[in-house]
XYZ file of C-alpha atoms in Angstrom:
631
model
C 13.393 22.172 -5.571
C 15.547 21.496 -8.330
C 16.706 25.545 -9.116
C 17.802 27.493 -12.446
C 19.541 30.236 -10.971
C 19.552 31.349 -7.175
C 16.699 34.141 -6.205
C 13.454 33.981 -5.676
C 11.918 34.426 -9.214
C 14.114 31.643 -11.409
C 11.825 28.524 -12.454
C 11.384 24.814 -10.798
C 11.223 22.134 -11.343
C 9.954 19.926 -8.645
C 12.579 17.325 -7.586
C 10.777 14.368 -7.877
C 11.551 15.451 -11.872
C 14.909 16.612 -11.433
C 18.683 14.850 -10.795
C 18.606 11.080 -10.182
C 16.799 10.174 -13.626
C 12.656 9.685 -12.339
C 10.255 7.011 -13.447
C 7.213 8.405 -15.026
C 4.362 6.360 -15.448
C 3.975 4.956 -19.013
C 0.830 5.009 -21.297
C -1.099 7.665 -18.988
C -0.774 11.583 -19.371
C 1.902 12.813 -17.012
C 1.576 16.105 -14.765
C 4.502 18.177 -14.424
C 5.307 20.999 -12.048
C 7.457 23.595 -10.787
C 7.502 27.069 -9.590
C 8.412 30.127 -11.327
C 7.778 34.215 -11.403
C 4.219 34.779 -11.891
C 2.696 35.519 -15.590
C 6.131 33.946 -16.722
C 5.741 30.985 -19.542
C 6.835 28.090 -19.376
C 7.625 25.585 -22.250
C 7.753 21.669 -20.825
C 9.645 19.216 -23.494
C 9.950 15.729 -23.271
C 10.882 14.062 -26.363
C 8.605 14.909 -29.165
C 5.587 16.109 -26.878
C 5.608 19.857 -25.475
C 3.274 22.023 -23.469
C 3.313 25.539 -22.166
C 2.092 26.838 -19.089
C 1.827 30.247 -17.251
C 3.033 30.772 -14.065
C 0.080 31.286 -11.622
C 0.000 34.194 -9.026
C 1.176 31.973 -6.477
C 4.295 30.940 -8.024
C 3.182 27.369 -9.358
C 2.891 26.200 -12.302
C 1.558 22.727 -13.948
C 1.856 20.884 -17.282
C -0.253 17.507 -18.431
C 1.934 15.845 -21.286
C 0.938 13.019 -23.160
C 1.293 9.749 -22.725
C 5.026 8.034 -22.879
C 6.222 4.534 -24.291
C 8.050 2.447 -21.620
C 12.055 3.276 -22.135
C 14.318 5.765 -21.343
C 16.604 7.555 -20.625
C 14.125 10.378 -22.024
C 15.427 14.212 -21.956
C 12.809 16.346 -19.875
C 13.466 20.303 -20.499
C 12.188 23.405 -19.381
C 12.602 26.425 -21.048
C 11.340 30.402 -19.903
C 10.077 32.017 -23.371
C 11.310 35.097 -23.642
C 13.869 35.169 -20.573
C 17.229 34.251 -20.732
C 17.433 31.716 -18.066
C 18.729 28.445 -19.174
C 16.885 25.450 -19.469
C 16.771 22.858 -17.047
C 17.166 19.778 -18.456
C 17.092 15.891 -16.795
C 17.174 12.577 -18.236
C 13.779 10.642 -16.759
C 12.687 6.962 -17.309
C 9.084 5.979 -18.855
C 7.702 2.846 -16.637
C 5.504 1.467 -13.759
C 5.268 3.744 -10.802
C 4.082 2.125 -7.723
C 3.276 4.230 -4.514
C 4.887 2.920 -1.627
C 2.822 4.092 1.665
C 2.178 3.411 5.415
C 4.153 2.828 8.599
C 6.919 1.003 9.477
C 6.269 -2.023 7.744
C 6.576 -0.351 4.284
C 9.317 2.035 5.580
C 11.184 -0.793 6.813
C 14.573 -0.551 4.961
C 16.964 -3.240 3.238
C 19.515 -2.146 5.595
C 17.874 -4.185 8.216
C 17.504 -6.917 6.269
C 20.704 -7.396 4.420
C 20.962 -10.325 7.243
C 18.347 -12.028 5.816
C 18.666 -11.705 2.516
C 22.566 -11.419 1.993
C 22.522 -12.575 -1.842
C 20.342 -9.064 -2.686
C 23.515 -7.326 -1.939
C 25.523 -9.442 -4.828
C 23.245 -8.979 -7.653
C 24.163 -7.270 -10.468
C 22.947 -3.514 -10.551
C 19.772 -2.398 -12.018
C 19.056 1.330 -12.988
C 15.997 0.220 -14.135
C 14.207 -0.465 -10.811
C 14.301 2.628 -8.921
C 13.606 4.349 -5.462
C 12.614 7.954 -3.902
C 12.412 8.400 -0.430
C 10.161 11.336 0.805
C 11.928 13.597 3.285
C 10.000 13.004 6.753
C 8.099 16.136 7.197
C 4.783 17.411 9.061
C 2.787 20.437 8.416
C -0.536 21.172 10.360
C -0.974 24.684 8.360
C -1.938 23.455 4.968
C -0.716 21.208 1.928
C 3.061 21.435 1.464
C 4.759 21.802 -2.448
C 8.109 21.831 -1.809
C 10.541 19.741 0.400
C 13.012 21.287 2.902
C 15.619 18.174 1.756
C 17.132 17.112 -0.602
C 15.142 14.586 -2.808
C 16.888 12.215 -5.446
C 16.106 9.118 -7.282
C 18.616 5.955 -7.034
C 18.813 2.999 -8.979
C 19.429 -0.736 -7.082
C 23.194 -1.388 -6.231
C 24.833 -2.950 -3.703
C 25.899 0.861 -2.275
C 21.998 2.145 -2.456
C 20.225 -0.713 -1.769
C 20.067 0.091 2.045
C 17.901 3.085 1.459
C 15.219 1.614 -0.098
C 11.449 -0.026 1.424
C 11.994 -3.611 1.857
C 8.298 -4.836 0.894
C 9.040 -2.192 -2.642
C 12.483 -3.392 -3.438
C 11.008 -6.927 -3.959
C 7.717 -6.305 -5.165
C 9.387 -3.584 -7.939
C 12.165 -6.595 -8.579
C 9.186 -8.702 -9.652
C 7.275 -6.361 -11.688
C 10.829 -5.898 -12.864
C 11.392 -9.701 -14.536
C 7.459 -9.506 -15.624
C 7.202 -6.670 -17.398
C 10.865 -6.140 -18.448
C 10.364 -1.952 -17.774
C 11.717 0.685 -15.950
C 10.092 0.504 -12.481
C 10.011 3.579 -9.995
C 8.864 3.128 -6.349
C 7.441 6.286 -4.347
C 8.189 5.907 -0.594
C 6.123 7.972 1.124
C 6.204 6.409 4.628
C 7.227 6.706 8.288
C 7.105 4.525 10.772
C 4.685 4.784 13.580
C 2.327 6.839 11.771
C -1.833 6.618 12.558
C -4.083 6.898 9.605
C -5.318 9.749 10.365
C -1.791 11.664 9.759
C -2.091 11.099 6.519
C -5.773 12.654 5.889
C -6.226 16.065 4.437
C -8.098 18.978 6.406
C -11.182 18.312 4.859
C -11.279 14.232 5.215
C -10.478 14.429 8.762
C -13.555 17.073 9.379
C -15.262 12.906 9.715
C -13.524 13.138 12.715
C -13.820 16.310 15.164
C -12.132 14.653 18.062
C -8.642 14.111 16.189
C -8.905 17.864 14.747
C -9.227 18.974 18.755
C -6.767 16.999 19.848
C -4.901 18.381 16.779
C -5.645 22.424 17.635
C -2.994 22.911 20.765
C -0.503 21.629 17.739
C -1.014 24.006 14.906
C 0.836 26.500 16.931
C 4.324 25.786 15.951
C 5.506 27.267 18.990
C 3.160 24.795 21.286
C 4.421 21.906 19.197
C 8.197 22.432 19.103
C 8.043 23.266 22.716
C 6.044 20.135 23.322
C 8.280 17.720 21.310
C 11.261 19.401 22.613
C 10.519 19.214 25.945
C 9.300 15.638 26.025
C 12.831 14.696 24.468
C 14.389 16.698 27.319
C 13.062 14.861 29.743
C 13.606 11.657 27.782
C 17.454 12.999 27.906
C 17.265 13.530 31.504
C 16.386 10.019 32.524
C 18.859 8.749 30.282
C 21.796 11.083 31.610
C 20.646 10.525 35.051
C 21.064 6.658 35.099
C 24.818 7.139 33.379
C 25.760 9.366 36.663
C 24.269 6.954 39.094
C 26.014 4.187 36.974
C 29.123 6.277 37.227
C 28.551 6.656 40.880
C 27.619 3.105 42.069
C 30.097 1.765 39.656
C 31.879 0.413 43.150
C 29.127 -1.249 44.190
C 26.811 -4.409 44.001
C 23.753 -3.879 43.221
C 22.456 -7.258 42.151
C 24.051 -10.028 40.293
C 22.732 -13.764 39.059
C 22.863 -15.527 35.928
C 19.778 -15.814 33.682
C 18.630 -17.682 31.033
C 18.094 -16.103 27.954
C 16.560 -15.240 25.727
C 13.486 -14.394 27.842
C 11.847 -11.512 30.151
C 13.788 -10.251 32.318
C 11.216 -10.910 35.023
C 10.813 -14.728 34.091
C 14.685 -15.585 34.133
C 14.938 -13.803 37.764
C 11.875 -12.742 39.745
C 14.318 -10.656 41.531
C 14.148 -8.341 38.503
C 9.979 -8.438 38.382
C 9.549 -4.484 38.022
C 13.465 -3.613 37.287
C 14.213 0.271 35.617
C 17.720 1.424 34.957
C 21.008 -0.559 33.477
C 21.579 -3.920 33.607
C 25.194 -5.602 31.900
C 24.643 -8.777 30.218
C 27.723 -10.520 30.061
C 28.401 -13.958 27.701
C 31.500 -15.517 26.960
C 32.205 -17.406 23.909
C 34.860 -19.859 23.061
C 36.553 -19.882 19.584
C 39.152 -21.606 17.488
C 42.653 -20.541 16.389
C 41.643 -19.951 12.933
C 38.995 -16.889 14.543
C 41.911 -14.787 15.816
C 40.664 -11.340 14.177
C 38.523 -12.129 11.781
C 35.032 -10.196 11.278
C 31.737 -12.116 12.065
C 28.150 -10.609 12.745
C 26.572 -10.867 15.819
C 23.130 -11.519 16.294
C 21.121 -10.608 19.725
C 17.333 -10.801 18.298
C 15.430 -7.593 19.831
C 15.520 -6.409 23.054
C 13.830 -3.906 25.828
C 14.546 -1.027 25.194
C 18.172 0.245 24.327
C 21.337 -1.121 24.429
C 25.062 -0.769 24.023
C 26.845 -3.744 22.864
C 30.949 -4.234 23.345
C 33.201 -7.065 22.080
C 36.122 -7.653 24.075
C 35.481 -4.179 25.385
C 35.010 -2.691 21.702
C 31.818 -1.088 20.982
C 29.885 -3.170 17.928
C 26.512 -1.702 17.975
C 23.861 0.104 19.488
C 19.971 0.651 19.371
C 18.006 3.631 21.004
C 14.346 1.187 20.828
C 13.047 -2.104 21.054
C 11.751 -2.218 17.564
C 15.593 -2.882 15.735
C 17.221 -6.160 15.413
C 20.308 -6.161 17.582
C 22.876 -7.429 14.836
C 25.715 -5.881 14.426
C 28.953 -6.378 12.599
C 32.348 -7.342 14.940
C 35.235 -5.900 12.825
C 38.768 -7.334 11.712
C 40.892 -7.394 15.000
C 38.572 -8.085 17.537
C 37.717 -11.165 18.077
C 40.780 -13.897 19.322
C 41.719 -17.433 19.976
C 39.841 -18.424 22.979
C 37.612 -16.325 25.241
C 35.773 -13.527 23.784
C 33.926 -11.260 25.917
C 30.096 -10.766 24.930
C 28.822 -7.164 27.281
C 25.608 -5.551 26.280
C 24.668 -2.570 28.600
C 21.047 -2.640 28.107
C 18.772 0.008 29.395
C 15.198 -0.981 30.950
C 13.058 2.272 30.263
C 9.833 0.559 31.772
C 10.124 -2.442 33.758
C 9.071 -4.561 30.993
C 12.774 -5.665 30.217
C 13.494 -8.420 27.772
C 15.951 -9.976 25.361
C 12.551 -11.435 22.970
C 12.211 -14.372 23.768
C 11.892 -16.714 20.743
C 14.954 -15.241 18.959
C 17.933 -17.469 18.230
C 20.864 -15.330 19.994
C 23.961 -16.932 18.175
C 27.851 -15.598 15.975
C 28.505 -16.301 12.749
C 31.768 -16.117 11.425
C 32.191 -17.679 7.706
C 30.175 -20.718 7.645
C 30.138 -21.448 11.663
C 27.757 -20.335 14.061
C 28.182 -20.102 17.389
C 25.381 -20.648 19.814
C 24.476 -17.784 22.578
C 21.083 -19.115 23.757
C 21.329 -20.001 27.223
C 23.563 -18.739 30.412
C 24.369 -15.300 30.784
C 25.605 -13.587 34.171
C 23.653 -10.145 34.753
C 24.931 -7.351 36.797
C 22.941 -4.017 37.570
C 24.643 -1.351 37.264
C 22.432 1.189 38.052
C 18.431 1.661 39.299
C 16.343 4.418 38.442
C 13.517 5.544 40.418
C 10.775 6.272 37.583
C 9.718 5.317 34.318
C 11.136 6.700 31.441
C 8.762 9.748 30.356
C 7.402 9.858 26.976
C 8.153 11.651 23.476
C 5.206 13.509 22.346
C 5.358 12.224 18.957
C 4.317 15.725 17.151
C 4.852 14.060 13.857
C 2.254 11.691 14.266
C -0.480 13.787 14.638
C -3.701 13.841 12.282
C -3.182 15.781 8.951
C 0.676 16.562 9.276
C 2.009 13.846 7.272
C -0.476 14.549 4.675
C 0.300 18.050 4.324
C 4.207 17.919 5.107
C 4.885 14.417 2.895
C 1.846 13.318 0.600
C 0.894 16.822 -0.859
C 4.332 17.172 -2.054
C 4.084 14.158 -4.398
C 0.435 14.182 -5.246
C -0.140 13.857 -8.949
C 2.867 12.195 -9.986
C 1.353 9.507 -11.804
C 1.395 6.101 -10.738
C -0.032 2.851 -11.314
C -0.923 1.749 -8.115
C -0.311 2.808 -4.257
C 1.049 -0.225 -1.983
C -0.308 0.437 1.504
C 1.009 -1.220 4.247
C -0.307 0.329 8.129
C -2.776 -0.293 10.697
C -0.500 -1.373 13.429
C -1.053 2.107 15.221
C -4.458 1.683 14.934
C -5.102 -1.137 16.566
C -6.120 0.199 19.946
C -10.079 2.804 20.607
C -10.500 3.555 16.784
C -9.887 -0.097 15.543
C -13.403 -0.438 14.911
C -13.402 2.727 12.762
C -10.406 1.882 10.972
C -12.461 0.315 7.876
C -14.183 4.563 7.816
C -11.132 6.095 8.155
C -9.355 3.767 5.704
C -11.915 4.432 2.872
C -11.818 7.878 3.267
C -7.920 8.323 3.031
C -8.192 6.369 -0.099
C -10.885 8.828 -1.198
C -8.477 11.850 -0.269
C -5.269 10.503 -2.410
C -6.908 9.377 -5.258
C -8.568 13.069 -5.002
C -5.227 14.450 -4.468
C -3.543 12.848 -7.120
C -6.468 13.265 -9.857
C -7.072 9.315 -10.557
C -10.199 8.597 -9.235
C -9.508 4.645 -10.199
C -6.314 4.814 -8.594
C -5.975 0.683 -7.778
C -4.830 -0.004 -3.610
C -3.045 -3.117 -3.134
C -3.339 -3.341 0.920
C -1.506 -6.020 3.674
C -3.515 -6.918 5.971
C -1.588 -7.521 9.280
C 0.692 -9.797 10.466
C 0.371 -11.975 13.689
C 1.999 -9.759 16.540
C 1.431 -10.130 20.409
C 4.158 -10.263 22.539
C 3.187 -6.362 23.373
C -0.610 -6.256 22.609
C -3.707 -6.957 24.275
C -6.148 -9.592 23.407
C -9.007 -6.893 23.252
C -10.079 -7.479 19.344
C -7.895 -4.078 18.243
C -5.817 -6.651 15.807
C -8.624 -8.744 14.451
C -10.500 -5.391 13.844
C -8.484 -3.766 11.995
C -7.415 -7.082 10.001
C -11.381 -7.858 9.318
C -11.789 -4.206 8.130
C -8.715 -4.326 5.733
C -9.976 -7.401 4.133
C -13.312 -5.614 3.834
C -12.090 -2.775 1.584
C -11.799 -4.872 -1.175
C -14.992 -5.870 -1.276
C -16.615 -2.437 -0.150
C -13.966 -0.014 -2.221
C -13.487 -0.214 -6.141
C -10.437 -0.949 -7.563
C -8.859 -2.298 -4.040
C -7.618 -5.121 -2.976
C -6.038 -7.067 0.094
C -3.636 -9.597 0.627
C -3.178 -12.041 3.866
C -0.136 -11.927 6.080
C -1.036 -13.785 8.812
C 1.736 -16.331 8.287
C 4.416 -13.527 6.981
C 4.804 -12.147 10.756
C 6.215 -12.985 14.131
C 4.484 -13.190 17.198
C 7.027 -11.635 18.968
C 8.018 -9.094 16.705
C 6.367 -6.065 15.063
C 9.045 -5.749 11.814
C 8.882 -9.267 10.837
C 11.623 -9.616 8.520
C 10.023 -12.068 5.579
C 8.916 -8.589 3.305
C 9.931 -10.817 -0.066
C 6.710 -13.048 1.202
C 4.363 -10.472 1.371
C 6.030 -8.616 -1.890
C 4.927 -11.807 -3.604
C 1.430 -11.478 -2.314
C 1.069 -8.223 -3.266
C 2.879 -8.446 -6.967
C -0.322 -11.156 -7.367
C -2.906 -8.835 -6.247
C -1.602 -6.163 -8.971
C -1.443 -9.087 -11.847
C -5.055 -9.385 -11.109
C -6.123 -6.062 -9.947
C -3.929 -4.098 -11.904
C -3.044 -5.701 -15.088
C -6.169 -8.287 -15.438
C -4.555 -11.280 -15.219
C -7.293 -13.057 -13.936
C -5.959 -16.320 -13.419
C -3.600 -14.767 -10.673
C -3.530 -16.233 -7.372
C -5.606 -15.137 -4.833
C -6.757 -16.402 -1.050
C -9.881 -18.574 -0.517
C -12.527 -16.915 1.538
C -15.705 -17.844 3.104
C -18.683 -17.285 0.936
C -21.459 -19.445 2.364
C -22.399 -20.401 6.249
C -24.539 -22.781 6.962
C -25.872 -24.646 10.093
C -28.473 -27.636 9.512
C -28.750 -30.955 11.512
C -26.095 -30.179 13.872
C -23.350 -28.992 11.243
C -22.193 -25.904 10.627
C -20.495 -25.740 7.311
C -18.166 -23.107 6.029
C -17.800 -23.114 1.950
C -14.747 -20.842 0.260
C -13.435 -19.912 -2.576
C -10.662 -18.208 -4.235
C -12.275 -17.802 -7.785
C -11.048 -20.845 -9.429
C -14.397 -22.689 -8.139
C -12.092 -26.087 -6.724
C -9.598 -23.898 -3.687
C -8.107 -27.305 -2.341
C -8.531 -25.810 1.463
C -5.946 -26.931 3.437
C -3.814 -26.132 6.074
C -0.332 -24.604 6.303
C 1.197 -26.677 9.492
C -0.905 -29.831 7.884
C -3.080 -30.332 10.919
C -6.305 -30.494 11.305
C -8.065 -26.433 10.948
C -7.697 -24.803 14.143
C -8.687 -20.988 15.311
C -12.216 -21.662 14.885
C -14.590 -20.738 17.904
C -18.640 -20.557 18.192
C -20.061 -17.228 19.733
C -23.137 -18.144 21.416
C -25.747 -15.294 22.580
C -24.482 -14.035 25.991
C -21.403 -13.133 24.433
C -19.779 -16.050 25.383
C -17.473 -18.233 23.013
C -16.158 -21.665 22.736
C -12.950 -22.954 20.606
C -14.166 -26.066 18.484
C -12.770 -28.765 16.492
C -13.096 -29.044 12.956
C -12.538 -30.277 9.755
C -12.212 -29.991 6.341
C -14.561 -31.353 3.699
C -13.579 -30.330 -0.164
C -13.901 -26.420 -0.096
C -15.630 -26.871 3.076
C -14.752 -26.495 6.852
C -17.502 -29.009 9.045
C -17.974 -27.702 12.923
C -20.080 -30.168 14.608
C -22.340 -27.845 16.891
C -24.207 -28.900 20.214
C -27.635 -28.611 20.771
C -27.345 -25.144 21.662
C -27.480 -23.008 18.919
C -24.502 -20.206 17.961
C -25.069 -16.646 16.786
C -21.550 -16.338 15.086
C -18.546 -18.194 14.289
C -15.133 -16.888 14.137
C -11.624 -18.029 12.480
C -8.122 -16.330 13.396
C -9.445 -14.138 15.712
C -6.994 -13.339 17.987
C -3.748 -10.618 17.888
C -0.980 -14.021 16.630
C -3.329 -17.188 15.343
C -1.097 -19.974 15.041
C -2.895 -23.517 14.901
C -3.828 -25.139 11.802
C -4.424 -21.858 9.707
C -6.574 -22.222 6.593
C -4.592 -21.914 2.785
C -5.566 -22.994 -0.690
C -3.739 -25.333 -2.853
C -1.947 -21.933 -3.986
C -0.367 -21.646 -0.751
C -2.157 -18.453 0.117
C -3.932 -17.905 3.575
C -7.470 -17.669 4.394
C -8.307 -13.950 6.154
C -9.478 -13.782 9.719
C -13.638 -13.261 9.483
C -16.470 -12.876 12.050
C -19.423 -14.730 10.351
C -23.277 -14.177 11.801
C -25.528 -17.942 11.842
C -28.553 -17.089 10.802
């Protein structure tokens, strides 16, 4: 908390109003709060508008304030009548405030994408589109109102633009050039996270069995004992494989070449099953003119952890699978001829892989140097077990809620971004579309705006990990469904925004556009903002099933985005049974011819990464995934 004087009874002011120069939402009344001695009274100023408030019993204290124009810098000061504490006072913004929430996708930060979008980095700055990052915190006691970190507000420049959420930075850029106002993003995220972590007490009471499996937890001695000792042994196994490394370092224990990038397994059977360290080794031949200059290196993903050297000097390192292994090679290190490529890569499962589908290759300047194909392997050390768990304490139902979203609720915004459902995809998928319109119900509770507009992705292709057991398409159908189930929601496709082979696809600026068009028409009633077709009529007759969509305009132009003919479609016949079928497309139509045996269902997209001849409009937008009965 932002604080007067040190001891227990000055007043607050809750950071998210303090240093750093806020956004506050424009043309809606604005809460305010803070802490203070109890029965003390507090006068809140911003410009010309003023309210008091007395400090309650429990140390808080709340102001509403009338609505603000868009502009800034506006001076916000608090003042204790009759004490002689001095006032707090911070310049704030007036704006759009957009809620940025979810799990890794949202959380994802520009510093892992400064690769991909390199000119971001040499725009000019702009105060006027800024970012707050929630401290990461869990609490399984009750609603947190104060953070144990510092909290701050920064505007975009090249030297903060790492910190903030990918998928906001763009969206807020385009609300930016729209609107031509302040713009404050909200990130309240982390990655990983289940739904229910970020449901209050009372929600989650829906759901006994996450509360029980919650209850050994809300001792915070069981919980840091837990987490602790599941990191131990994580420790252990890591520790343990550097002394047998260290001890075998003599030896041969298994050498080839392989061909990468693939699974480890594929390029060498003799590694089917391999746990431990492996050394990757490359060498790369460059020009004269190289001799000590910088140049990024880019190794794609990889399972799980690795080390990666440069003519034996360390360039980078990852401690999971789900970072992009590029890393800078400083001045000096690189020279005329032979360089020396070594990444000690650590196998914590015997699922070991550099991903295969991403281009391995160095850039230096405006050359780029191939690393796709041979690379000599030596093991350098074994381990005898899997690498044990961590017991992810922070992910359990309720604690993000209390711990990260209690702290912020009622700041007023304009609309929440949500972005999650990847850690839901496995037993609850089915129940995702409950459990997502009941933690909609809980924030807009907790934040007092009962119309408060969701602008949800629905997710990406992904399978290079998953299952084909309908988790993916579950979840997917029952995002979609919210828009049409919950007011003032709505959902955008991102089938074509992801990576089969990789969970953090890096294209957020795609999906920021997707989303900036749902709040034009959601938000702001621009209702001739673009939107995706989808199927509103099913009909079979004569042997043809049609399929008619639309995306409001009444004339879609259904195409496809690869330009072939519509794939992903497949009849579901009574036993359960299904069978992939051709089709075409007619107008706004999609023909299936269909045997003489007749379907119960048809289905589009349904699988975890749908690839062939996916449906769009003449906007460019993707068709959703959908499960449609045949009556």
């Amino acid at each position: 908390m932002t604080t007067m004087n040190e001891g227990q009874d000055t007043v607050t002011l809750s950071p998210l109003f303090g240093e750093g120069g806020g956004v506050l939402q424009s043309g809606d009344p604005l809460r305010i709060w803070g802490t203070g001695r109890p029965c003390s009274q507090v006068r809140i100023t911003i410009t010309d508008r003023s309210a008091d408030a007395v400090v309650g019993d429990d140390g808080a204290w709340v102001v509403q304030l009338g609505p603000l124009e868009p502009g800034g810098p506006y001076r916000l000061e608090v003042r204790v009548d009759g004490g002689d504490e001095p006032v707090i006072a911070h310049d704030v913004y007036a704006g759009e405030v957009f809620i940025c929430a979810g799990q890794s996708n949202m959380e994802y930060q520009m510093e892992f994408l400064r690769w991909r979008y390199p000119s971001e980095y040499t725009r000019e700055p702009d105060p006027l589109l800024r970012h707050c990052k929630v401290p990461v915190r869990f609490d399984f006691h009750g609603p947190r109102r104060d953070f144990d970190e510092p909290v701050r507000w920064v505007g975009a420049a090249p030297d903060t633009l790492d910190e903030f959420t990918g998928v906001g930075y763009f969206f807020g850029r385009m609300v930016r050039a729209w609107l031509g106002v302040p713009v404050g993003l909200l990130n309240i995220t982390l990655g990983g996270s289940p739904i229910e972590s970020w449901m209050d007490e009372e929600t989650l009471a829906a759901w006994p069995k996450a509360l029980a499996d919650l209850e050994p937890y809300r001792d915070d001695e069981v919980a840091r004992t837990r987490s602790e000792q599941s990191i131990a042994a994580m420790n252990r196994w890591y520790e343990d494989l550097r002394v047998r490394e260290a001890e075998s370092r003599s030896e041969d224990l298994g050498h080839g070449t392989l061909e990468l990038p693939a699974f480890l397994k594929d390029a060498d059977p003799r590694l089917t099953g391999f746990r431990g360290v492996i050394h990757l080794r490359r060498t790369v031949t460059l020009p004269a003119y190289a001799a000590g200059q910088s140049a990024a290196l880019h190794l794609g993903a990889m399972v799980d952890s690795d080390e990666t050297f440069v003519n034996g000097v360390k360039v980078g390192q990852s401690e999971h699978q789900y970072l992009s292994r590029d890393y800078m090679v400083p001045e000096g290190v690189l020279k005329a001829g032979c360089n020396e490529i070594d990444v000690r890569l650590v196998v914590e499962h015997g699922t070991g892989r550099v991903t295969p589908g991403k281009h391995m290759h160095l850039d230096m300047g405006d050359d780029s140097y191939n690393l796709d194909g041979t690379w000599t392997y030596a093991i350098g050390a074994c381990a005898d077990t899997d690498c044990p768990g961590e017991d992810f304490v922070r992910w359990k139902p309720l604690g993000l809620y209390n711990g990260m979203t209690a702290t912020c609720a009622g700041y007023t915004a304009r609309a929440a971004l949500w972005y999650q459902g990847e850690s839901n995809t496995g037993d609850v998928a089915d129940d995702y579309g409950r459990m997502l319109a009941a933690m909609i119900g809980c924030w807009r509770r907790a934040w007092g705006q009962e119309r408060l507009p969701f602008l949800i992705v629905q997710l990406p292709v992904f399978s290079i990990d998953g299952v084909e057991d309908g988790g993916w398409p579950l979840v997917r159908k029952h995002q979609w469904e919210a828009s049409g189930l919950i007011e003032d929601v709505a959902t955008v496709v991102a089938l074509d925004a992801g990576n089969w082979n990789d969970l953090h696809p890096w294209n957020k600026s795609v999906v920021a556009d997707r989303l900036f068009a749902a709040a034009q028409r959601l938000v702001y009633g621009k209702d001739d903002a673009p939107r995706s077709p989808e199927s509103i009529d099913v009909r079979l007759a004569d042997g043809r099933l049609a399929i008619t969509f639309d995306d409001g305009t009444g004339d879609c132009g259904l195409d496809t985005l690869d330009g072939a003919d519509p794939g992903e479609f497949e009849l579901v016949w009574e036993d359960g049974s299904r069978q992939a079928v051709p089709a075409s497309i007619d107008g706004n139509t999609v023909v299936i011819a269909v045997p003489w045996r007749r379907p119960t269902a048809v289905r589009y997209a349904w699988r975890n990464a749908p690839n062939r001849g996916l449906l769009c409009g003449s906007n460019g937008l993707p068709v959703p995934p959908f499960a449609e009965p045949i009556a």
